[in-house]
Short mmCIF file of C-alpha atoms in Angstrom, two decimals:
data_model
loop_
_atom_site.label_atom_id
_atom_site.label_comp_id
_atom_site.label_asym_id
_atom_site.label_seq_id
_atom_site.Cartn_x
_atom_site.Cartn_y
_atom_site.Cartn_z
CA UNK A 30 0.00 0.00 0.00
CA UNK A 31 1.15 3.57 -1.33
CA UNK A 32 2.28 6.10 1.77
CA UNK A 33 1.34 9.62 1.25
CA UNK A 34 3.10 12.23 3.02
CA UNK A 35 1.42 14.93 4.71
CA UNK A 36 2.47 18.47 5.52
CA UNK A 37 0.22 20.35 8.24
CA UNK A 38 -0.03 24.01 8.05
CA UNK A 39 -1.18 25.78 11.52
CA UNK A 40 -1.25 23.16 14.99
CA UNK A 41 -3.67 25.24 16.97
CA UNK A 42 -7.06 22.89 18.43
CA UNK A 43 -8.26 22.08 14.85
CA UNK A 44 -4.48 21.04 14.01
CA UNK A 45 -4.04 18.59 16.78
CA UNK A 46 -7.57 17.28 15.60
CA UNK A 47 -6.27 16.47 12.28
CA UNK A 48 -3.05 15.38 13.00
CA UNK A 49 -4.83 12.67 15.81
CA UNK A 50 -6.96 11.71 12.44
CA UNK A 51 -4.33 10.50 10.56
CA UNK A 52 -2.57 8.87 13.39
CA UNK A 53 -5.76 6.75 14.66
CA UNK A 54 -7.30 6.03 10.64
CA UNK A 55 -5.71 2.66 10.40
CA UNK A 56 -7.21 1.82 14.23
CA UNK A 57 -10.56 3.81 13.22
CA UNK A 58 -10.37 2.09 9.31
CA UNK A 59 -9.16 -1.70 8.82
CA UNK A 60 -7.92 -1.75 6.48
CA UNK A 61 -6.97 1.95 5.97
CA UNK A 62 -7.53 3.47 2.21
CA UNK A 63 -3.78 4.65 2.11
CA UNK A 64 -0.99 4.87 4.50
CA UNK A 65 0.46 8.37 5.31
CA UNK A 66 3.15 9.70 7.22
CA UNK A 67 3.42 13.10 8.98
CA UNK A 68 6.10 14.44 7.38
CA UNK A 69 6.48 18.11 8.24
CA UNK A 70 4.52 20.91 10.39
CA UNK A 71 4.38 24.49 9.95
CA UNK A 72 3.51 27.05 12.74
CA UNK A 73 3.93 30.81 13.39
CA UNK A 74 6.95 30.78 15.54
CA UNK A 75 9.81 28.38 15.63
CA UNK A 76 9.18 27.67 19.27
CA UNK A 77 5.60 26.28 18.75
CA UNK A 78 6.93 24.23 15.57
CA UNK A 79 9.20 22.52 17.85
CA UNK A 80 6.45 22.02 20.32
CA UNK A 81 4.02 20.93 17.19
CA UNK A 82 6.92 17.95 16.38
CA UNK A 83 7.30 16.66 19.71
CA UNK A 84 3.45 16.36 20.44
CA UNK A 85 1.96 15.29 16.38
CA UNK A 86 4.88 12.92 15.81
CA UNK A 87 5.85 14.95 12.71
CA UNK A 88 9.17 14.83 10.56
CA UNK A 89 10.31 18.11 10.91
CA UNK A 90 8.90 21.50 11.68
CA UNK A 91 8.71 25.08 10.22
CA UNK A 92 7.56 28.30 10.65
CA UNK A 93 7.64 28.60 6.80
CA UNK A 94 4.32 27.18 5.35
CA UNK A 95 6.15 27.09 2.18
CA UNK A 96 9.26 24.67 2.82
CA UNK A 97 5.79 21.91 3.20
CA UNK A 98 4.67 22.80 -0.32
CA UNK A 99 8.05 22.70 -1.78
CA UNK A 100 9.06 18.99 -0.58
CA UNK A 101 8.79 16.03 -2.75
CA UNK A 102 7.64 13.87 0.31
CA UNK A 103 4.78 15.70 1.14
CA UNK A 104 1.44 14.84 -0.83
CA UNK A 105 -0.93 16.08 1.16
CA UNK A 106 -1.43 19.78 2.10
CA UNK A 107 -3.44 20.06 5.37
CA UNK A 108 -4.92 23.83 5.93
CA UNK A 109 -5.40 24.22 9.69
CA UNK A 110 -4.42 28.54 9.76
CA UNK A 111 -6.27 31.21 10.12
CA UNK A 112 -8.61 31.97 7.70
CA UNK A 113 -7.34 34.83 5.84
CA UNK A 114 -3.95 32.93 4.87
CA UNK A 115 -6.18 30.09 3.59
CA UNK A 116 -6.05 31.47 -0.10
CA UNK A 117 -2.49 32.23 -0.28
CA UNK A 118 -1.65 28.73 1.35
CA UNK A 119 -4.23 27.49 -1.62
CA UNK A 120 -3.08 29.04 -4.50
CA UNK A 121 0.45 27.50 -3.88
CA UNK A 122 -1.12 24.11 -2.88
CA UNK A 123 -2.70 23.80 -6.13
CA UNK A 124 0.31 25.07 -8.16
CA UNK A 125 2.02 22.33 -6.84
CA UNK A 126 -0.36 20.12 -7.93
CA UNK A 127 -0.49 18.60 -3.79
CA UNK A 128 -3.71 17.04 -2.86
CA UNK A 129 -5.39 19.71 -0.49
CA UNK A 130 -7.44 18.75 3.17
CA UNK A 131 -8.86 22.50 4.27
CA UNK A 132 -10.79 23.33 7.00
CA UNK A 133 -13.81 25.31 6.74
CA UNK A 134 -14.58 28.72 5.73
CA UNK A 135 -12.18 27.89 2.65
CA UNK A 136 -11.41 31.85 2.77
CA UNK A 137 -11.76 34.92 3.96
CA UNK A 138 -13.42 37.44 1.45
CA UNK A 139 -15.07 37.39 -1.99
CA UNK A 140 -11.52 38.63 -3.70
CA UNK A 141 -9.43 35.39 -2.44
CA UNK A 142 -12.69 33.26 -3.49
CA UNK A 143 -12.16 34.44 -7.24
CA UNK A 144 -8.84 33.75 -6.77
CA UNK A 145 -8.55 30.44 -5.73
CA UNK A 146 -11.92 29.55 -8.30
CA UNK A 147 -9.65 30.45 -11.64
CA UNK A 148 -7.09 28.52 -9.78
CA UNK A 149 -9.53 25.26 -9.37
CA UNK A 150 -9.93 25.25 -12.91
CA UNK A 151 -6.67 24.16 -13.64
CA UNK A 152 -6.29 22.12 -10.14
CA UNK A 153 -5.34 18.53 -10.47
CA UNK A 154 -5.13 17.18 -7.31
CA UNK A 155 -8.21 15.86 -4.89
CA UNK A 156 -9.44 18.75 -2.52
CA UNK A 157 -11.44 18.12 0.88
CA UNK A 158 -13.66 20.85 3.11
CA UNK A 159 -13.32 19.38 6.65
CA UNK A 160 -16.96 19.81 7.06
CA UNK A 161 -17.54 17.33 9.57
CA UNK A 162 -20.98 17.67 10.82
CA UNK A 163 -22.63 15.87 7.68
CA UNK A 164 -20.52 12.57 8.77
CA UNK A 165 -22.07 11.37 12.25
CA UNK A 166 -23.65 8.70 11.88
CA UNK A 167 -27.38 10.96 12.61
CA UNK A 168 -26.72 13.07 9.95
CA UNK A 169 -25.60 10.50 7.56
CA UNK A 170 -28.71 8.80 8.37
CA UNK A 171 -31.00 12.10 8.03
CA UNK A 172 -29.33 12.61 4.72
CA UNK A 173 -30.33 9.08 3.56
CA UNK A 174 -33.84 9.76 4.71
CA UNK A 175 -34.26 12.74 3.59
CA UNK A 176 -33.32 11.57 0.13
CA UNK A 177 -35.51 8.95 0.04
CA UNK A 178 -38.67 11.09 0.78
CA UNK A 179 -39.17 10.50 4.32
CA UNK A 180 -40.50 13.60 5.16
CA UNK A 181 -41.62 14.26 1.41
CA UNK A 182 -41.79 18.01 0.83
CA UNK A 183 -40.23 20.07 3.67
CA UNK A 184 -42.60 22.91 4.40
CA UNK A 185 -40.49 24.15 7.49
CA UNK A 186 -36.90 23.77 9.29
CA UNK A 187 -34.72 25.26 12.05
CA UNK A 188 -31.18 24.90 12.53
CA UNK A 189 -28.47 26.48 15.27
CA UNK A 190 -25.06 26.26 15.95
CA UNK A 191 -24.71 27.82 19.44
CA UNK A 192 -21.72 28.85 21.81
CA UNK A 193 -21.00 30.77 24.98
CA UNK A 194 -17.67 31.66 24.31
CA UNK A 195 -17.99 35.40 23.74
CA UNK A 196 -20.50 35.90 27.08
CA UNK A 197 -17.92 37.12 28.78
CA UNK A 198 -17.14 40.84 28.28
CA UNK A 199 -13.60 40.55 29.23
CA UNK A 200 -12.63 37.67 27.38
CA UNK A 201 -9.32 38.84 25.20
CA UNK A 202 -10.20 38.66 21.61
CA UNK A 203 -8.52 35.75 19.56
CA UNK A 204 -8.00 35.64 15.59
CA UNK A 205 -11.71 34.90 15.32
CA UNK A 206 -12.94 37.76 16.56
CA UNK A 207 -10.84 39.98 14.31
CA UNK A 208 -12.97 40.66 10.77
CA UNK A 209 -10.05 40.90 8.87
CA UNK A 210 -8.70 37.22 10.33
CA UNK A 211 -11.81 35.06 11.21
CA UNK A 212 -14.46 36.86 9.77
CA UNK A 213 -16.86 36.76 12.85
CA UNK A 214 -19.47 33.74 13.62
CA UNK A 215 -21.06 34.05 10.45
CA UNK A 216 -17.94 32.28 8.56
CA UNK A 217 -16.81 30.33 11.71
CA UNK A 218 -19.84 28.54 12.85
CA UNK A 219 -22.21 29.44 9.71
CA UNK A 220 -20.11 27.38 7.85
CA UNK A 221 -20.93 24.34 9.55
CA UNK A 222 -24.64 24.93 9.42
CA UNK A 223 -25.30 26.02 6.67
CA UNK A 224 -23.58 23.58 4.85
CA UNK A 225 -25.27 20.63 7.04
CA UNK A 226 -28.51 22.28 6.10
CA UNK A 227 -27.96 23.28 2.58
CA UNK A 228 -26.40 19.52 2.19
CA UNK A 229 -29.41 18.19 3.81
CA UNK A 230 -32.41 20.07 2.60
CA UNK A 231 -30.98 22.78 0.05
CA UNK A 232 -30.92 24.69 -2.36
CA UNK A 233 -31.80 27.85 -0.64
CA UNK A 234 -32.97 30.20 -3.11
CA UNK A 235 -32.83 33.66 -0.91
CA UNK A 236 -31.92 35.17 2.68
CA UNK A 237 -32.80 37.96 5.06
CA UNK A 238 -30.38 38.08 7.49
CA UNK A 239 -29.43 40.09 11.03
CA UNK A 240 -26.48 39.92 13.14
CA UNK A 241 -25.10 41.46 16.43
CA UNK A 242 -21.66 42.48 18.10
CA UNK A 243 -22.98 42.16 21.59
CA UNK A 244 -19.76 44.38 23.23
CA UNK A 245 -18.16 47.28 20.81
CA UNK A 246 -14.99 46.90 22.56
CA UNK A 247 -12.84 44.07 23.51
CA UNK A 248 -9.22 43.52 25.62
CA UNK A 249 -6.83 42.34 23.14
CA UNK A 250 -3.84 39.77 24.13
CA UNK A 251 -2.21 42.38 25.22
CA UNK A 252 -4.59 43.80 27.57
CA UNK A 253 -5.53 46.94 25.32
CA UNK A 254 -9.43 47.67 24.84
CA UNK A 255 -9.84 47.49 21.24
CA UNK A 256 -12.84 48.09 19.27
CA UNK A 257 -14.89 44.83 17.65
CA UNK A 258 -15.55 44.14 14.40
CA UNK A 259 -16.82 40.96 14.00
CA UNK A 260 -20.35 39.74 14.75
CA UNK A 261 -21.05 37.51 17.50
CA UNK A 262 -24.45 36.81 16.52
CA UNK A 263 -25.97 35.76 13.05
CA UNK A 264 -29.72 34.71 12.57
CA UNK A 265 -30.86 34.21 9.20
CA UNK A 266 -34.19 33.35 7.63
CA UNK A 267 -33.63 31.26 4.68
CA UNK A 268 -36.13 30.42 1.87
CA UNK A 269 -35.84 27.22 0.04
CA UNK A 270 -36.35 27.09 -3.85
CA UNK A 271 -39.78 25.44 -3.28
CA UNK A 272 -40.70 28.40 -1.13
CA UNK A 273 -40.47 26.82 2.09
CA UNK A 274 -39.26 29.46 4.74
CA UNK A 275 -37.23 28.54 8.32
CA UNK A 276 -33.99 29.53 10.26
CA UNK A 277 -29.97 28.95 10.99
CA UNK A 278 -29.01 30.69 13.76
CA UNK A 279 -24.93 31.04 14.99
CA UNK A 280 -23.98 32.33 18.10
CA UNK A 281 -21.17 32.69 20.43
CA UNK A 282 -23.49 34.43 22.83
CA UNK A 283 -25.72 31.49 23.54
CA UNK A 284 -25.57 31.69 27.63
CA UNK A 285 -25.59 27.93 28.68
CA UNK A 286 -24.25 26.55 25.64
CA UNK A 287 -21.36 24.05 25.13
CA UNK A 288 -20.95 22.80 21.67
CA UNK A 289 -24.85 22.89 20.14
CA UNK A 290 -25.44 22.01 16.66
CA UNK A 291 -29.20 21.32 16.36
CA UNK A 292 -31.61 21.28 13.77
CA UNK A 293 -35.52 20.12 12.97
CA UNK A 294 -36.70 19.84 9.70
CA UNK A 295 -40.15 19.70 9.06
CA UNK A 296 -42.48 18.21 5.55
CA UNK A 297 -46.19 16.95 4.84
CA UNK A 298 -45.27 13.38 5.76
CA UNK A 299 -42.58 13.62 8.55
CA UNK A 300 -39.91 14.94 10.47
CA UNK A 301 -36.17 14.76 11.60
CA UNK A 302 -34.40 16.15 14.73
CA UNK A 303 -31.30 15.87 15.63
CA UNK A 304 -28.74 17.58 18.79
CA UNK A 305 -25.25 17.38 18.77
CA UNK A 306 -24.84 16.94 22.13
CA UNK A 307 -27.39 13.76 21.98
CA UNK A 308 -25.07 12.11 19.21
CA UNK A 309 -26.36 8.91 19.09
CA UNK A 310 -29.67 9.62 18.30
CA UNK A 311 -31.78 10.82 15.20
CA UNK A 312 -35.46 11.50 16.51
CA UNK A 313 -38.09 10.99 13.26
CA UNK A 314 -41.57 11.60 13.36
CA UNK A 315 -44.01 9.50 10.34
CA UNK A 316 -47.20 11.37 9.51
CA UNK A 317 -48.08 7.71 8.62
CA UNK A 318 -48.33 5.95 11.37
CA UNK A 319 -51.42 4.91 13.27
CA UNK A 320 -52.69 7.68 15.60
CA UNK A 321 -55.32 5.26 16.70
CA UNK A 322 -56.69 3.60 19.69
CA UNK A 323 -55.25 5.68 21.87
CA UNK A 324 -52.63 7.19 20.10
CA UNK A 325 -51.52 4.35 18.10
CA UNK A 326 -47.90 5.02 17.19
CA UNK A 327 -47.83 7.98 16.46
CA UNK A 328 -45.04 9.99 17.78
CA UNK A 329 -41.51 10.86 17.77
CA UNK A 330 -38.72 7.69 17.58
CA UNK A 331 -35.37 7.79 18.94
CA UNK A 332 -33.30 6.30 16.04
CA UNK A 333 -30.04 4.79 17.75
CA UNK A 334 -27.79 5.51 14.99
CA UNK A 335 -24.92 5.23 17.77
CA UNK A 336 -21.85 4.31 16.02
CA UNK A 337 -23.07 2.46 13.09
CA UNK A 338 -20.67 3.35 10.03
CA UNK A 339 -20.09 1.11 7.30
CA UNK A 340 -17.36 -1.35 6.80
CA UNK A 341 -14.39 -1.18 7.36
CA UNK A 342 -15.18 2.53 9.48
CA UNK A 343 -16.08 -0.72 12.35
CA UNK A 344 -13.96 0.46 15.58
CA UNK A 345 -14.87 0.43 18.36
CA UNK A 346 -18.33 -0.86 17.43
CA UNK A 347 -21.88 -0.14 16.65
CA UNK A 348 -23.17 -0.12 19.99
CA UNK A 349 -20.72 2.56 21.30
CA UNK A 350 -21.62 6.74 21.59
CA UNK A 351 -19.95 8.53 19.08
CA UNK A 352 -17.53 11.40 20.30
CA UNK A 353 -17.35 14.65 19.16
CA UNK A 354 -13.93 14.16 17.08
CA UNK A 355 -15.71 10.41 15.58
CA UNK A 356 -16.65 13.16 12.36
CA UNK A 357 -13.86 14.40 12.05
CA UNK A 358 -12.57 11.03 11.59
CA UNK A 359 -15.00 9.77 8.97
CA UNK A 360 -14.14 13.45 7.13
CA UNK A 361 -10.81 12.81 6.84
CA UNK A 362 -11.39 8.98 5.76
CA UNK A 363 -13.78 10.18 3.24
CA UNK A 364 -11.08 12.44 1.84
CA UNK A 365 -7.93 9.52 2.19
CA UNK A 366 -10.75 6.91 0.00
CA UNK A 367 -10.82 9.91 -2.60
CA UNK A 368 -7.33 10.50 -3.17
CA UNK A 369 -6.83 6.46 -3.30
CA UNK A 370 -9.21 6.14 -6.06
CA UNK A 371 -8.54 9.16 -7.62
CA UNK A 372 -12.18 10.30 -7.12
CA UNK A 373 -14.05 13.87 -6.68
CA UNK A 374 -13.92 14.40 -3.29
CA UNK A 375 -16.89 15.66 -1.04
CA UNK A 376 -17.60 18.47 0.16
CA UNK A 377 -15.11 19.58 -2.52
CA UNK A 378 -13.13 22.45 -2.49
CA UNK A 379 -15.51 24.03 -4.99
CA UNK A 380 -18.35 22.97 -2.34
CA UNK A 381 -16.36 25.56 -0.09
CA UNK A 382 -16.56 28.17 -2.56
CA UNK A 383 -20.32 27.50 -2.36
CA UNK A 384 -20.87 27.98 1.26
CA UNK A 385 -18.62 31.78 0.89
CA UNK A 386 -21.08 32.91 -1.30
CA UNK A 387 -24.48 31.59 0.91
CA UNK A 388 -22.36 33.47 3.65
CA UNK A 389 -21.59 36.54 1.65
CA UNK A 390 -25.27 36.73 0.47
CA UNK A 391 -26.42 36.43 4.51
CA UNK A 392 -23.75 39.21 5.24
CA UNK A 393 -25.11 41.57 2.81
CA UNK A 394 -28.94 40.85 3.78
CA UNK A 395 -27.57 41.92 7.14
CA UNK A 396 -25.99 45.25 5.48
CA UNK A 397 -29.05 46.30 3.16
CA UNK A 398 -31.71 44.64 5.70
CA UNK A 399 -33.70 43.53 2.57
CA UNK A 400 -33.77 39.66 1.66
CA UNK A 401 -31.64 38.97 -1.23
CA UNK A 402 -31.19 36.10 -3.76
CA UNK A 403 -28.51 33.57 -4.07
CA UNK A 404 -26.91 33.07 -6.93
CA UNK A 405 -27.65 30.39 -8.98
CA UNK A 406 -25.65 27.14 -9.20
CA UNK A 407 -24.09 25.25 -12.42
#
């Protein structure tokens, strides 16, 4: 079996995730769809490169993203930086012709997005979103559902992605809470939701959006109060092309809130639920069923979906509760099958240009507070 080298760009949390994904695939995956190797690591500062090598297990490290993309051992390009040095990073990806694994939002501004689309025209390589909420077992299973007309026409839906993190008024902003880096909630958690949903029930055909900076000033790193330009808060009515109307909501001002990525999706037959912090279970509803004597069975069913992936995604079992890094795994597995049959990947890179323009349409509903149109897809 072929090994693939793979050069990581950026070891923050999202880093270490991906890193522990390639690690753990063969234990996750028997038998594996490719071997790789963690060749080389690039981070901001030589210090945290050396730090990055001794906990990832990688080859080398760098705080030159470059020296990854110039090697002849590395493969596989693995995006885990901020988001506004996503489309350089890119653009010199693809020249290279490197396979490409990118966390979400794929960039930072409509500008870099026509930049790196002229480049995809040309792009060999395979090219993965990590978009990992669409492979839990639930939402694989609400996907399959969904598709074969479970809830038939869906006259209704709400989704959220919710944190707490920004509560706190005193909270020193990171790189996500700068505009220029991050790009607020809208592009850090919107991506995630509205993909799911778009994936799940789309396409959307317009948007009226609203969002919120709940504190105009911020400390900094450094201590220094700082004004804020990103939002905190994004709530967006979305129609769908069949002229059903419901919600995504992100938030990092969700008081209470861990990690909660929910949505309910609503047609003239049925329904689907689903809470990521109740992983193992997709709750349906059938319009079809009995509702008599005495209810019949009418109501809403727990679907233990628990851990049940296909072969060989086995370990450790069916029976077990997924964790919150289990999609991530099947992500990055989906991606490693692509590359070893030299097949599209999905979500694609050109899936991520997608989602920037959904977001950029939201983002100017929330300028001109008027519900605007989405542009049409090939």
């Amino acid at each position: 079996m072929e090994t693939l080298g793979v050069g990581v760009i950026g070891f923050g949390f999202i880093g270490k995730v991906h890193a522990y994904g390639y690690q753990n695939i063969p234990l996750f995956y028997d038998p594996p769809p490719v071997k790789t190797k963690l060749v080389g690591v690039a981070t901001s500062r030589e210090a945290t490169a050396r730090k990055a090598v001794e906990q990832g297990g990688f080859g080398f490290g760098t705080s030159d993203w470059r020296e990854l993309i110039e090697r002849d051992d590395i493969h596989i390009i693995n995006i885990c930086s901020p988001n506004s040095q996503h489309a350089e990073q890119l653009l010199a990806a693809m020249a290279a012709g490197k396979h490409i694994y990118c966390d979400k939002p794929l960039v930072v501004g409509e500008e870099d997005a026509a930049r790196v689309e002229e480049a995809l025209r040309t792009y060999t390589g395979i090219g993965q979103m990590t978009l990992q909420y669409r492979f839990y077992p639930a939402t694989l299973r609400a996907k399959q559902l969904l598709e074969e007309g479970f809830v038939s026409n869906v006259i209704s839906f709400r989704a959220a992605y919710l944190h707490s993190g920004s509560v706190d008024p005193d909270k020193p902003m990171g790189w996500k809470q700068l505009k220029s880096e991050g790009g607020g909630v809208l592009q850090d958690l919107g991506s995630h939701i509205v993909d799911l949903m778009d994936h799940l029930i789309g396409p959307f055909e317009s948007a009226l959006a609203e969002t919120r900076i709940l504190y105009p000033t911020r400390p900094n790193s450094q201590g220094d109060i700082v004004p804020v330009a990103a939002d905190d808060h994004a709530l967006m009515f979305m129609k769908l092309t069949n002229g059903a109307v419901g919600t995504i909501e992100a938030s990092k001002i969700a008081t209470g809130a861990e990690d909660e990525l929910r949505f309910e999706i609503h047609g003239d037959r049925g329904a689907l639920r689903f809470n990521l912090m109740d992983p193992s279970y997709l709750e349906a509803y059938d319009l079809r069923d009995a509702e008599t004597p005495i209810g019949g069975q009418r109501g809403w069913k727990r679907v233990a979906t628990v851990h049940r992936y296909d072969k060989p995604g086995g370990f450790p079992g069916p029976k077990f509760t997924p964790g919150w890094i289990r999609g991530h795994m099947h992500c990055l597995y989906c991606f490693l099958n692509a590359v070893a049959t030299n097949r599209p990947a999905a979500p694609s890179l050109q899936r991520g240009l997608e989602i920037q323009r959904l977001l950029a349409v939201a983002a100017k509903s929330a300028a001109t507070r008027t519900w605007e149109k989405f542009p049409e897809r090939n």
